[in-house]
Amino acid sequence: MLEILPQVIWYSLIASAIYTLIAVGLTLVFGILEFINFAHGEMAMVGAYLLLAFLVNFKFPFWLAFILSFVAVAILGIVLEKLIFKKVRKSHPFKPLVISIGVSALLQAVVILIFGGGVTSYLQTGDQPAQTFEFFNGNLVITDHQILLIAVAFVLLIALALFLKFSKTGKSLRAVADNKEVAAIMGINVDRTISIIFGLGSALAAIGGMLIGGEQNLTPTMGLALNVHAFAALILGGVGNVYGALLGALIIGFSENFIIAFTPIPPSFREAIVFAILILMLIVKPNGLLGANAEAEVRK
Amino acid sequence: MLTIKNLTAGYGGPNILHDVNVTIREGEIVTIIGPNGAGKSTILKSIFGMTKIEHGSIRYFEENLTALPTSEIIERGICFVPQGRSVFPSLTVEENLEMGAFIRKDKKVVRKDLHEVYEKFPKLYERRHQLSKTLSGGEQQMVSLGRALMLQPRLLLLDEPSIGLAPQIVTEVFEKCRQIKAAGTAILMVEQNATLALEYSDRGYVLELGRNRLEGAGKDLLQNKQVGELYLGK
């Protein structure tokens, strides 16, 4: 039993890294606009498919295809906000939430129209298999792509944390999340800030989608499952908090992989496990591990 | 320096202000008092372009402010301290102050501004790395004031600076206002705590149901029988 432990830990880390990349965008948008964007997972899906198109159909070199894909998705995120979510910014958060479900379905439909509804993959017949490295007498096998995945996620999250903490724009993002009206009084352009949030969050999700696309097959509905995990991560960690998203993603990533590896629960129950953790959390600590005490906030 | 003339404004629904006139000269503290819902805060918000103005004008040194975006109003030397706990709670004291100088491009100048605000508020320097939400109400109000002073404004707008504060802290806030005035910044404020505010004011306006009711020197209004009965609880 124990000999598979290193491998399970490694897979848990990979899952956590992907969930974090997607959850931070979700949590940043929630921090400012107070709605859960159900189309956010679609940014990962569209990113993954764009990379496929650039790599396989257009035969672009990897780095060019990678950059083009996440830039395109960042623009997509900004355009969706300007065109759709901005119109309902002052409504009850329920409205943008429902609209985001519609946007999600729309993006899936567009991808199905272009790429077909089936399963596809970056690995085409004739491609060389990934380079692998073995540790612990072969009990831990990791591929070069997985190392890249962890490294990219790690660097991006550190960069995001530094950006939010130290840059002027990062500080203004946090100020807008705290209080839009007062931020506007300081001369901060709130519309521009929200565009930055959508662009940044969408780009990170797209990168998450492209990285997971190298591990699994692509399907037009992959964004939904990713968003469910990211959503659970941020509820767990506390909404509107980037570090909470990271903590939540680690808990979700580790617990689902450990439960599937070490209990008789089959892998097809993956989503069920996530929801079970989520429901448990909502009962025990509804504000999340790092979340502010909502009651105290209301009383202020 | 600032002249509000025949201002009729609201928030899209029925108008809240009707033909309001307010003038403020350089180096003055002017207070607007009046019952709840008289539209006092609406006057300040109108200066910052946060209301729908039906007619009337807001002139600042012969320039019309009503068409300007917020950043340009700040650039001209007007800063606004909104009502209540207006600090950014999850930002540190220093980050809050930096946001006060958001429109400044030059980082070195911002450092200098920070230094000057810390000189005026030594307590904020001690707590500069603390999250603002961990501060007391009075300290938070000082952060808001300090933040508005980052750009060394010529005119400071204060919306209910004493609200929710303990009495001795309220005096402290008004003492700060006196110092700010002495340093050359004019203040236009809106206050519930009319007695104390008028004591610190050069002039005052009494607003009722969105209309000018009375105006005069701060001391005169304090002794005015009508004002005393209506708003000062005498």
Short mmCIF file of C-alpha atoms in Angstrom, two decimals:
data_model
loop_
_atom_site.label_atom_id
_atom_site.label_comp_id
_atom_site.label_asym_id
_atom_site.label_seq_id
_atom_site.Cartn_x
_atom_site.Cartn_y
_atom_site.Cartn_z
CA MET A 1 0.00 0.00 0.00
CA LEU A 2 2.65 2.50 1.15
CA GLU A 3 4.81 2.09 -1.94
CA ILE A 4 2.30 4.08 -4.02
CA LEU A 5 2.43 7.00 -1.55
CA PRO A 6 5.05 9.12 -3.44
CA GLN A 7 3.08 8.75 -6.65
CA VAL A 8 -0.19 9.72 -4.95
CA ILE A 9 1.45 12.78 -3.39
CA TRP A 10 2.82 13.79 -6.79
CA TYR A 11 -0.59 13.46 -8.47
CA SER A 12 -2.16 15.39 -5.59
CA LEU A 13 0.31 18.23 -6.14
CA ILE A 14 -0.45 18.32 -9.86
CA ALA A 15 -4.19 18.44 -9.22
CA SER A 16 -3.76 21.15 -6.57
CA ALA A 17 -1.61 23.27 -8.88
CA ILE A 18 -4.25 23.19 -11.63
CA TYR A 19 -7.14 23.89 -9.24
CA THR A 20 -5.25 26.85 -7.76
CA LEU A 21 -4.59 28.39 -11.18
CA ILE A 22 -8.31 28.25 -11.90
CA ALA A 23 -9.51 29.15 -8.41
CA VAL A 24 -7.51 32.39 -8.14
CA GLY A 25 -9.38 33.95 -11.07
CA LEU A 26 -12.68 32.82 -9.63
CA THR A 27 -11.82 34.26 -6.23
CA LEU A 28 -10.52 37.57 -7.63
CA VAL A 29 -13.75 38.11 -9.57
CA PHE A 30 -15.79 37.18 -6.52
CA GLY A 31 -13.74 39.55 -4.37
CA ILE A 32 -14.75 42.51 -6.52
CA LEU A 33 -18.10 41.65 -8.09
CA GLU A 34 -19.42 39.16 -5.52
CA PHE A 35 -20.64 36.58 -7.95
CA ILE A 36 -19.38 33.11 -8.84
CA ASN A 37 -18.48 33.05 -12.52
CA PHE A 38 -19.56 29.64 -13.79
CA ALA A 39 -18.06 30.40 -17.19
CA HIS A 40 -14.60 30.66 -15.61
CA GLY A 41 -13.78 26.97 -16.10
CA GLU A 42 -14.54 27.49 -19.78
CA MET A 43 -11.53 29.83 -19.96
CA ALA A 44 -9.39 26.77 -19.13
CA MET A 45 -11.20 24.71 -21.73
CA VAL A 46 -10.94 27.35 -24.48
CA GLY A 47 -7.26 27.84 -23.63
CA ALA A 48 -6.62 24.11 -23.97
CA TYR A 49 -8.41 23.93 -27.36
CA LEU A 50 -6.70 27.04 -28.70
CA LEU A 51 -3.34 25.52 -27.86
CA LEU A 52 -4.42 22.38 -29.70
CA ALA A 53 -5.37 24.42 -32.76
CA PHE A 54 -2.14 26.43 -32.76
CA LEU A 55 0.07 23.39 -32.15
CA VAL A 56 -1.57 20.71 -34.27
CA ASN A 57 -3.43 22.61 -37.00
CA PHE A 58 -1.16 25.63 -37.46
CA LYS A 59 2.05 23.82 -36.41
CA PHE A 60 3.27 26.83 -34.40
CA PRO A 61 6.23 26.28 -32.08
CA PHE A 62 5.15 25.43 -28.53
CA TRP A 63 6.04 28.72 -26.83
CA LEU A 64 4.38 30.86 -29.48
CA ALA A 65 1.24 28.72 -29.36
CA PHE A 66 1.25 28.87 -25.55
CA ILE A 67 1.54 32.67 -25.42
CA LEU A 68 -1.01 33.24 -28.20
CA SER A 69 -3.50 30.97 -26.42
CA PHE A 70 -3.42 32.62 -23.02
CA VAL A 71 -3.36 36.13 -24.47
CA ALA A 72 -6.41 35.27 -26.60
CA VAL A 73 -8.25 33.89 -23.57
CA ALA A 74 -7.35 36.98 -21.51
CA ILE A 75 -8.91 39.10 -24.24
CA LEU A 76 -11.94 36.78 -24.34
CA GLY A 77 -12.40 37.24 -20.59
CA ILE A 78 -12.18 41.03 -20.84
CA VAL A 79 -14.61 41.12 -23.78
CA LEU A 80 -17.13 38.88 -22.01
CA GLU A 81 -17.04 41.20 -18.99
CA LYS A 82 -17.43 44.37 -21.03
CA LEU A 83 -20.13 42.91 -23.26
CA ILE A 84 -22.16 40.93 -20.73
CA PHE A 85 -21.24 41.03 -17.04
CA LYS A 86 -20.78 44.81 -16.92
CA LYS A 87 -24.42 45.28 -17.90
CA VAL A 88 -25.62 43.50 -14.75
CA ARG A 89 -22.95 44.80 -12.38
CA LYS A 90 -25.44 46.63 -10.20
CA SER A 91 -28.00 43.79 -10.13
CA HIS A 92 -28.36 41.13 -7.48
CA PRO A 93 -25.37 38.71 -7.80
CA PHE A 94 -27.82 35.97 -8.76
CA LYS A 95 -28.23 37.56 -12.20
CA PRO A 96 -24.58 37.43 -13.35
CA LEU A 97 -24.34 33.93 -11.85
CA VAL A 98 -27.17 32.61 -14.01
CA ILE A 99 -25.85 34.50 -17.03
CA SER A 100 -22.42 32.93 -16.49
CA ILE A 101 -24.00 29.47 -16.72
CA GLY A 102 -25.42 30.52 -20.08
CA VAL A 103 -22.06 31.86 -21.23
CA SER A 104 -20.48 28.57 -20.20
CA ALA A 105 -22.94 26.59 -22.34
CA LEU A 106 -22.39 28.97 -25.24
CA LEU A 107 -18.60 28.61 -25.16
CA GLN A 108 -18.91 24.82 -24.99
CA ALA A 109 -21.22 24.87 -28.01
CA VAL A 110 -18.82 27.03 -30.02
CA VAL A 111 -15.92 24.69 -29.23
CA ILE A 112 -18.04 21.65 -30.20
CA LEU A 113 -18.91 23.35 -33.52
CA ILE A 114 -15.25 23.97 -34.32
CA PHE A 115 -13.49 20.95 -32.82
CA GLY A 116 -16.30 18.38 -32.56
CA GLY A 117 -17.74 16.93 -29.38
CA GLY A 118 -15.37 14.00 -29.01
CA VAL A 119 -12.26 13.43 -26.97
CA THR A 120 -8.99 14.74 -28.36
CA SER A 121 -5.39 15.11 -27.20
CA TYR A 122 -2.18 17.04 -27.81
CA LEU A 123 -0.43 13.73 -28.38
CA GLN A 124 -0.89 12.81 -32.03
CA THR A 125 0.03 9.40 -33.45
CA GLY A 126 3.69 9.35 -34.27
CA ASP A 127 4.62 11.83 -31.49
CA GLN A 128 7.39 10.77 -29.18
CA PRO A 129 6.21 9.68 -25.74
CA ALA A 130 7.03 11.97 -22.84
CA GLN A 131 10.40 11.66 -21.17
CA THR A 132 10.06 10.05 -17.73
CA PHE A 133 12.13 10.04 -14.58
CA GLU A 134 11.95 7.35 -11.91
CA PHE A 135 12.51 7.66 -8.17
CA PHE A 136 12.11 5.37 -5.11
CA ASN A 137 12.83 2.16 -7.07
CA GLY A 138 10.29 3.09 -9.71
CA ASN A 139 7.54 3.87 -7.23
CA LEU A 140 7.48 7.50 -8.36
CA VAL A 141 7.36 8.11 -12.09
CA ILE A 142 7.24 11.69 -13.24
CA THR A 143 7.23 13.07 -16.76
CA ASP A 144 9.01 16.14 -18.08
CA HIS A 145 5.65 17.71 -18.76
CA GLN A 146 4.56 17.25 -15.14
CA ILE A 147 7.72 19.00 -13.94
CA LEU A 148 6.97 21.86 -16.32
CA LEU A 149 3.38 21.98 -15.03
CA ILE A 150 4.41 22.27 -11.39
CA ALA A 151 7.16 24.77 -12.18
CA VAL A 152 4.90 27.02 -14.26
CA ALA A 153 2.12 26.96 -11.64
CA PHE A 154 4.60 27.69 -8.85
CA VAL A 155 6.24 30.61 -10.66
CA LEU A 156 2.88 32.10 -11.71
CA LEU A 157 1.44 31.95 -8.20
CA ILE A 158 4.52 33.55 -6.67
CA ALA A 159 4.42 36.24 -9.36
CA LEU A 160 0.73 36.84 -8.68
CA ALA A 161 1.30 37.11 -4.94
CA LEU A 162 4.16 39.60 -5.46
CA PHE A 163 2.09 41.57 -7.97
CA LEU A 164 -0.87 41.85 -5.58
CA LYS A 165 1.31 42.72 -2.60
CA PHE A 166 3.82 45.16 -4.02
CA SER A 167 2.78 46.66 -7.36
CA LYS A 168 0.69 49.81 -7.51
CA THR A 169 -1.86 48.09 -9.75
CA GLY A 170 -1.96 45.09 -7.40
CA LYS A 171 -2.64 47.33 -4.43
CA SER A 172 -5.37 49.13 -6.33
CA LEU A 173 -6.99 45.75 -7.17
CA ARG A 174 -7.17 44.98 -3.47
CA ALA A 175 -8.49 48.46 -2.72
CA VAL A 176 -11.27 48.04 -5.30
CA ALA A 177 -12.11 44.62 -3.81
CA ASP A 178 -12.38 46.25 -0.37
CA ASN A 179 -14.54 49.18 -1.40
CA LYS A 180 -15.35 50.15 -4.99
CA GLU A 181 -16.90 53.49 -4.11
CA VAL A 182 -14.01 54.74 -1.98
CA ALA A 183 -11.51 53.43 -4.54
CA ALA A 184 -13.23 55.55 -7.19
CA ILE A 185 -12.94 58.60 -4.91
CA MET A 186 -9.16 58.03 -4.87
CA GLY A 187 -9.18 58.35 -8.66
CA ILE A 188 -8.81 54.60 -9.25
CA ASN A 189 -10.48 53.60 -12.51
CA VAL A 190 -12.81 50.82 -11.31
CA ASP A 191 -13.83 49.68 -14.82
CA ARG A 192 -10.21 49.29 -15.82
CA THR A 193 -9.46 47.40 -12.61
CA ILE A 194 -12.29 44.95 -13.28
CA SER A 195 -10.97 44.41 -16.83
CA ILE A 196 -7.54 43.64 -15.39
CA ILE A 197 -9.10 41.11 -13.00
CA PHE A 198 -10.95 39.34 -15.80
CA GLY A 199 -7.92 39.38 -18.11
CA LEU A 200 -5.57 38.10 -15.42
CA GLY A 201 -7.96 35.46 -14.06
CA SER A 202 -8.82 34.20 -17.55
CA ALA A 203 -5.16 33.98 -18.57
CA LEU A 204 -4.30 31.97 -15.44
CA ALA A 205 -7.26 29.64 -16.03
CA ALA A 206 -6.20 29.19 -19.67
CA ILE A 207 -2.70 28.25 -18.57
CA GLY A 208 -4.24 25.79 -16.10
CA GLY A 209 -6.31 24.30 -18.93
CA MET A 210 -3.34 23.98 -21.26
CA LEU A 211 -1.23 22.33 -18.56
CA ILE A 212 -3.91 19.80 -17.61
CA GLY A 213 -4.49 19.23 -21.33
CA GLY A 214 -1.00 17.74 -21.47
CA GLU A 215 -1.96 15.22 -18.77
CA GLN A 216 -5.46 14.26 -19.82
CA ASN A 217 -7.61 14.24 -22.91
CA LEU A 218 -9.45 17.38 -23.96
CA THR A 219 -13.23 17.40 -23.94
CA PRO A 220 -15.56 20.36 -24.45
CA THR A 221 -16.96 19.81 -20.94
CA MET A 222 -13.58 19.67 -19.16
CA GLY A 223 -14.07 23.24 -17.92
CA LEU A 224 -17.10 22.30 -15.88
CA ALA A 225 -15.27 19.68 -13.80
CA LEU A 226 -12.33 22.04 -13.32
CA ASN A 227 -14.62 24.85 -12.20
CA VAL A 228 -16.36 22.58 -9.71
CA HIS A 229 -13.01 21.73 -8.14
CA ALA A 230 -11.90 25.36 -8.15
CA PHE A 231 -15.23 26.43 -6.69
CA ALA A 232 -14.91 23.87 -3.90
CA ALA A 233 -11.34 25.04 -3.28
CA LEU A 234 -12.33 28.62 -2.77
CA ILE A 235 -15.34 27.82 -0.60
CA LEU A 236 -12.98 25.71 1.49
CA GLY A 237 -10.28 28.36 1.73
CA GLY A 238 -12.59 31.36 2.04
CA VAL A 239 -13.94 33.33 -0.90
CA GLY A 240 -12.19 36.45 -2.11
CA ASN A 241 -8.85 35.38 -0.68
CA VAL A 242 -6.01 34.24 -2.97
CA TYR A 243 -4.16 32.35 -0.23
CA GLY A 244 -7.46 30.73 0.74
CA ALA A 245 -7.81 29.49 -2.85
CA LEU A 246 -4.34 27.92 -2.66
CA LEU A 247 -5.04 26.27 0.68
CA GLY A 248 -8.44 25.02 -0.50
CA ALA A 249 -6.94 23.66 -3.73
CA LEU A 250 -4.29 21.74 -1.77
CA ILE A 251 -6.94 20.20 0.49
CA ILE A 252 -9.19 19.25 -2.43
CA GLY A 253 -6.31 17.94 -4.56
CA PHE A 254 -4.82 15.84 -1.76
CA SER A 255 -8.05 14.50 -0.29
CA GLU A 256 -9.57 13.36 -3.59
CA ASN A 257 -6.38 11.59 -4.67
CA PHE A 258 -5.76 10.01 -1.26
CA ILE A 259 -9.37 8.84 -0.92
CA ILE A 260 -9.32 7.27 -4.37
CA ALA A 261 -5.90 5.64 -3.83
CA PHE A 262 -6.36 4.31 -0.32
CA THR A 263 -10.09 3.56 -0.01
CA PRO A 264 -12.37 1.28 -2.05
CA ILE A 265 -14.16 4.36 -3.46
CA PRO A 266 -13.78 4.19 -7.27
CA PRO A 267 -12.22 7.05 -9.32
CA SER A 268 -15.57 7.78 -10.94
CA PHE A 269 -16.63 9.23 -7.57
CA ARG A 270 -14.06 12.04 -7.88
CA GLU A 271 -16.67 14.84 -8.14
CA ALA A 272 -18.81 13.21 -5.45
CA ILE A 273 -15.85 13.32 -3.05
CA VAL A 274 -15.30 17.00 -3.82
CA PHE A 275 -18.94 17.80 -3.14
CA ALA A 276 -18.92 15.76 0.07
CA ILE A 277 -15.96 17.81 1.34
CA LEU A 278 -17.71 20.99 0.23
CA ILE A 279 -20.97 20.15 2.02
CA LEU A 280 -19.09 19.15 5.17
CA MET A 281 -17.23 22.46 5.08
CA LEU A 282 -20.40 24.49 4.61
CA ILE A 283 -21.89 22.84 7.68
CA VAL A 284 -18.81 23.10 9.92
CA LYS A 285 -17.24 26.41 8.87
CA PRO A 286 -19.36 28.24 6.28
CA ASN A 287 -16.91 31.14 5.84
CA GLY A 288 -14.00 28.93 4.84
CA LEU A 289 -10.71 28.35 6.63
CA LEU A 290 -9.24 31.78 5.92
CA GLY A 291 -12.55 33.55 5.32
CA ALA A 292 -13.60 36.57 7.33
CA ASN A 293 -16.29 36.08 9.91
CA ALA A 294 -19.34 37.13 7.91
CA GLU A 295 -21.43 37.89 10.99
CA ALA A 296 -18.77 40.20 12.36
CA GLU A 297 -18.58 41.92 8.97
CA VAL A 298 -22.31 42.57 8.99
CA ARG A 299 -22.27 43.96 12.52
CA LYS A 300 -19.54 46.50 11.77
CA MET B 1 -12.60 79.11 -4.23
CA LEU B 2 -15.65 76.88 -4.63
CA THR B 3 -19.08 78.17 -5.51
CA ILE B 4 -22.15 75.98 -5.72
CA LYS B 5 -24.95 77.86 -7.42
CA ASN B 6 -28.61 76.87 -7.67
CA LEU B 7 -27.73 73.19 -7.50
CA THR B 8 -30.61 70.78 -8.10
CA ALA B 9 -29.47 67.18 -7.99
CA GLY B 10 -30.33 63.62 -6.94
CA TYR B 11 -29.47 60.00 -7.62
CA GLY B 12 -31.68 59.40 -10.65
CA GLY B 13 -34.97 59.37 -8.73
CA PRO B 14 -36.60 62.51 -7.34
CA ASN B 15 -34.19 65.37 -6.74
CA ILE B 16 -32.72 65.63 -3.27
CA LEU B 17 -31.22 69.10 -3.55
CA HIS B 18 -33.24 72.09 -4.72
CA ASP B 19 -31.47 75.29 -5.75
CA VAL B 20 -28.77 74.94 -3.12
CA ASN B 21 -26.13 77.64 -2.81
CA VAL B 22 -22.87 77.13 -0.93
CA THR B 23 -19.65 79.13 -1.10
CA ILE B 24 -16.30 78.37 0.41
CA ARG B 25 -13.32 80.70 0.45
CA GLU B 26 -9.66 79.78 0.80
CA GLY B 27 -8.53 78.90 4.30
CA GLU B 28 -12.04 78.50 5.69
CA ILE B 29 -13.76 75.71 7.57
CA VAL B 30 -17.37 75.62 6.43
CA THR B 31 -19.89 73.22 7.94
CA ILE B 32 -23.24 72.14 6.57
CA ILE B 33 -25.66 71.04 9.28
CA GLY B 34 -29.23 69.85 9.10
CA PRO B 35 -31.43 66.91 9.98
CA ASN B 36 -31.07 63.44 8.49
CA GLY B 37 -32.12 63.30 4.87
CA ALA B 38 -31.62 67.01 4.32
CA GLY B 39 -29.22 66.21 1.50
CA LYS B 40 -26.00 67.27 3.22
CA SER B 41 -23.90 64.40 1.90
CA THR B 42 -25.48 64.81 -1.53
CA ILE B 43 -23.80 68.21 -1.81
CA LEU B 44 -20.36 66.68 -1.27
CA LYS B 45 -21.11 63.80 -3.63
CA SER B 46 -22.25 66.28 -6.29
CA ILE B 47 -18.87 68.03 -6.14
CA PHE B 48 -17.26 64.64 -6.89
CA GLY B 49 -19.60 63.89 -9.77
CA MET B 50 -21.40 61.06 -7.96
CA THR B 51 -24.92 62.45 -8.48
CA LYS B 52 -27.19 63.36 -11.36
CA ILE B 53 -27.21 67.14 -11.63
CA GLU B 54 -30.37 68.56 -13.13
CA HIS B 55 -29.27 72.16 -13.13
CA GLY B 56 -26.98 74.53 -11.35
CA SER B 57 -23.24 74.85 -11.37
CA ILE B 58 -20.24 73.92 -9.25
CA ARG B 59 -17.35 76.27 -9.95
CA TYR B 60 -13.84 75.90 -8.61
CA PHE B 61 -11.66 78.94 -9.36
CA GLU B 62 -13.85 79.86 -12.35
CA GLU B 63 -13.74 76.33 -13.74
CA ASN B 64 -16.83 74.16 -14.01
CA LEU B 65 -16.32 70.91 -12.09
CA THR B 66 -19.50 69.10 -13.11
CA ALA B 67 -18.09 67.68 -16.34
CA LEU B 68 -14.77 66.46 -14.92
CA PRO B 69 -13.88 62.83 -14.13
CA THR B 70 -12.88 62.07 -10.53
CA SER B 71 -9.15 61.85 -11.22
CA GLU B 72 -9.17 65.37 -12.70
CA ILE B 73 -11.06 66.76 -9.72
CA ILE B 74 -8.41 65.27 -7.42
CA GLU B 75 -5.68 66.67 -9.63
CA ARG B 76 -7.10 70.15 -9.11
CA GLY B 77 -6.60 69.76 -5.38
CA ILE B 78 -9.92 68.57 -3.99
CA CYS B 79 -9.96 65.42 -1.82
CA PHE B 80 -12.91 63.64 -0.30
CA VAL B 81 -13.17 61.70 2.97
CA PRO B 82 -16.38 59.67 2.68
CA GLN B 83 -18.68 58.84 5.55
CA GLY B 84 -18.10 56.03 8.03
CA ARG B 85 -15.32 53.48 7.97
CA SER B 86 -13.89 54.41 4.63
CA VAL B 87 -10.44 52.84 5.00
CA PHE B 88 -9.58 49.80 2.88
CA PRO B 89 -9.75 47.21 5.69
CA SER B 90 -7.51 44.53 4.13
CA LEU B 91 -4.79 47.02 3.18
CA THR B 92 -2.13 48.13 5.64
CA VAL B 93 -2.09 51.72 6.92
CA GLU B 94 0.73 52.59 4.54
CA GLU B 95 -1.02 50.98 1.54
CA ASN B 96 -4.14 52.99 2.39
CA LEU B 97 -2.12 56.20 2.39
CA GLU B 98 -0.49 55.24 -0.92
CA MET B 99 -3.94 54.83 -2.46
CA GLY B 100 -4.59 58.46 -1.51
CA ALA B 101 -1.85 59.38 -3.96
CA PHE B 102 -2.98 56.89 -6.62
CA ILE B 103 -3.13 59.50 -9.38
CA ARG B 104 0.54 60.41 -8.80
CA LYS B 105 2.89 58.75 -11.25
CA ASP B 106 6.18 59.62 -9.55
CA LYS B 107 7.04 57.13 -6.79
CA LYS B 108 9.61 59.43 -5.18
CA VAL B 109 7.04 62.18 -4.70
CA VAL B 110 4.68 59.64 -3.10
CA ARG B 111 7.43 58.72 -0.60
CA LYS B 112 7.75 62.40 0.25
CA ASP B 113 3.97 62.77 0.64
CA LEU B 114 3.96 59.72 2.92
CA HIS B 115 6.72 61.20 5.03
CA GLU B 116 4.77 64.44 5.47
CA VAL B 117 1.57 62.67 6.44
CA TYR B 118 3.50 60.60 9.00
CA GLU B 119 4.84 63.85 10.46
CA LYS B 120 1.30 65.10 10.92
CA PHE B 121 0.07 61.73 12.24
CA PRO B 122 2.95 60.09 14.16
CA LYS B 123 0.62 57.34 15.39
CA LEU B 124 0.04 56.18 11.81
CA TYR B 125 3.79 55.77 11.35
CA GLU B 126 3.93 53.42 14.33
CA ARG B 127 1.17 51.34 12.79
CA ARG B 128 2.10 51.66 9.14
CA HIS B 129 2.42 47.89 8.54
CA GLN B 130 -0.74 46.98 10.43
CA LEU B 131 -3.90 45.99 8.54
CA SER B 132 -6.35 48.88 8.80
CA LYS B 133 -9.16 46.68 10.03
CA THR B 134 -7.18 46.01 13.22
CA LEU B 135 -7.25 49.73 14.10
CA SER B 136 -9.76 51.44 16.40
CA GLY B 137 -12.49 53.62 14.90
CA GLY B 138 -10.62 56.82 15.76
CA GLU B 139 -7.38 55.56 14.26
CA GLN B 140 -9.23 54.51 11.11
CA GLN B 141 -10.66 58.01 10.79
CA MET B 142 -7.09 59.37 11.09
CA VAL B 143 -6.04 57.02 8.27
CA SER B 144 -8.88 58.38 6.13
CA LEU B 145 -7.83 61.95 6.90
CA GLY B 146 -4.16 61.19 6.28
CA ARG B 147 -5.04 59.47 3.01
CA ALA B 148 -6.94 62.54 1.83
CA LEU B 149 -3.97 64.75 2.74
CA MET B 150 -1.48 62.71 0.68
CA LEU B 151 -1.87 65.07 -2.27
CA GLN B 152 -1.81 68.23 -0.12
CA PRO B 153 -5.24 69.30 -1.30
CA ARG B 154 -6.40 72.91 -1.31
CA LEU B 155 -9.92 71.84 -0.41
CA LEU B 156 -10.89 68.89 1.76
CA LEU B 157 -14.42 67.50 1.80
CA LEU B 158 -15.39 65.67 4.99
CA ASP B 159 -18.59 63.65 5.20
CA GLU B 160 -19.60 63.20 8.87
CA PRO B 161 -16.04 62.92 10.23
CA SER B 162 -17.27 62.33 13.80
CA ILE B 163 -19.80 59.59 13.12
CA GLY B 164 -19.48 56.54 15.37
CA LEU B 165 -16.53 57.94 17.37
CA ALA B 166 -16.15 58.38 21.13
CA PRO B 167 -16.50 62.01 22.33
CA GLN B 168 -12.82 62.62 23.15
CA ILE B 169 -11.82 61.18 19.76
CA VAL B 170 -14.31 63.50 18.06
CA THR B 171 -12.52 66.47 19.64
CA GLU B 172 -9.24 65.02 18.40
CA VAL B 173 -10.61 64.82 14.86
CA PHE B 174 -11.80 68.44 14.96
CA GLU B 175 -8.44 69.55 16.38
CA LYS B 176 -6.81 67.87 13.38
CA CYS B 177 -9.17 69.83 11.14
CA ARG B 178 -8.00 73.06 12.77
CA GLN B 179 -4.36 72.06 12.10
CA ILE B 180 -5.19 71.17 8.50
CA LYS B 181 -6.80 74.56 8.07
CA ALA B 182 -3.79 76.28 9.64
CA ALA B 183 -1.60 74.53 7.08
CA GLY B 184 -3.61 76.20 4.32
CA THR B 185 -6.27 73.68 3.33
CA ALA B 186 -9.89 74.80 3.28
CA ILE B 187 -12.46 72.33 4.65
CA LEU B 188 -16.06 71.80 3.68
CA MET B 189 -17.72 69.37 6.04
CA VAL B 190 -21.09 67.89 6.72
CA GLU B 191 -21.86 67.10 10.37
CA GLN B 192 -24.49 65.64 12.66
CA ASN B 193 -22.55 66.82 15.68
CA ALA B 194 -23.59 70.40 14.94
CA THR B 195 -22.57 72.13 18.17
CA LEU B 196 -18.96 71.01 18.14
CA ALA B 197 -18.60 71.35 14.38
CA LEU B 198 -19.85 74.96 14.42
CA GLU B 199 -17.41 75.82 17.21
CA TYR B 200 -14.59 74.87 14.89
CA SER B 201 -16.13 76.48 11.78
CA ASP B 202 -15.75 79.91 10.28
CA ARG B 203 -19.13 79.69 8.65
CA GLY B 204 -22.04 77.32 8.52
CA TYR B 205 -25.06 76.48 6.41
CA VAL B 206 -28.31 74.99 7.67
CA LEU B 207 -29.93 72.71 5.15
CA GLU B 208 -33.49 71.47 5.38
CA LEU B 209 -35.26 69.16 2.94
CA GLY B 210 -32.63 69.87 0.32
CA ARG B 211 -32.95 73.67 0.53
CA ASN B 212 -30.87 76.42 2.10
CA ARG B 213 -32.49 77.44 5.36
CA LEU B 214 -29.95 79.66 7.11
CA GLU B 215 -26.35 80.64 6.82
CA GLY B 216 -23.91 82.64 8.84
CA ALA B 217 -20.73 82.69 10.87
CA GLY B 218 -20.22 79.56 13.00
CA LYS B 219 -20.57 81.50 16.26
CA ASP B 220 -23.72 83.31 15.13
CA LEU B 221 -25.42 80.06 14.17
CA LEU B 222 -24.48 78.59 17.55
CA GLN B 223 -26.31 81.47 19.25
CA ASN B 224 -29.20 81.56 16.82
CA LYS B 225 -32.34 80.63 18.73
CA GLN B 226 -33.98 78.84 15.83
CA VAL B 227 -30.89 76.74 15.09
CA GLY B 228 -30.47 76.00 18.78
CA GLU B 229 -33.98 74.67 19.10
CA LEU B 230 -33.95 72.71 15.90
CA TYR B 231 -30.51 71.18 15.68
CA LEU B 232 -28.43 71.82 18.74
CA GLY B 233 -30.85 70.42 21.30
CA LYS B 234 -30.94 73.64 23.33
#
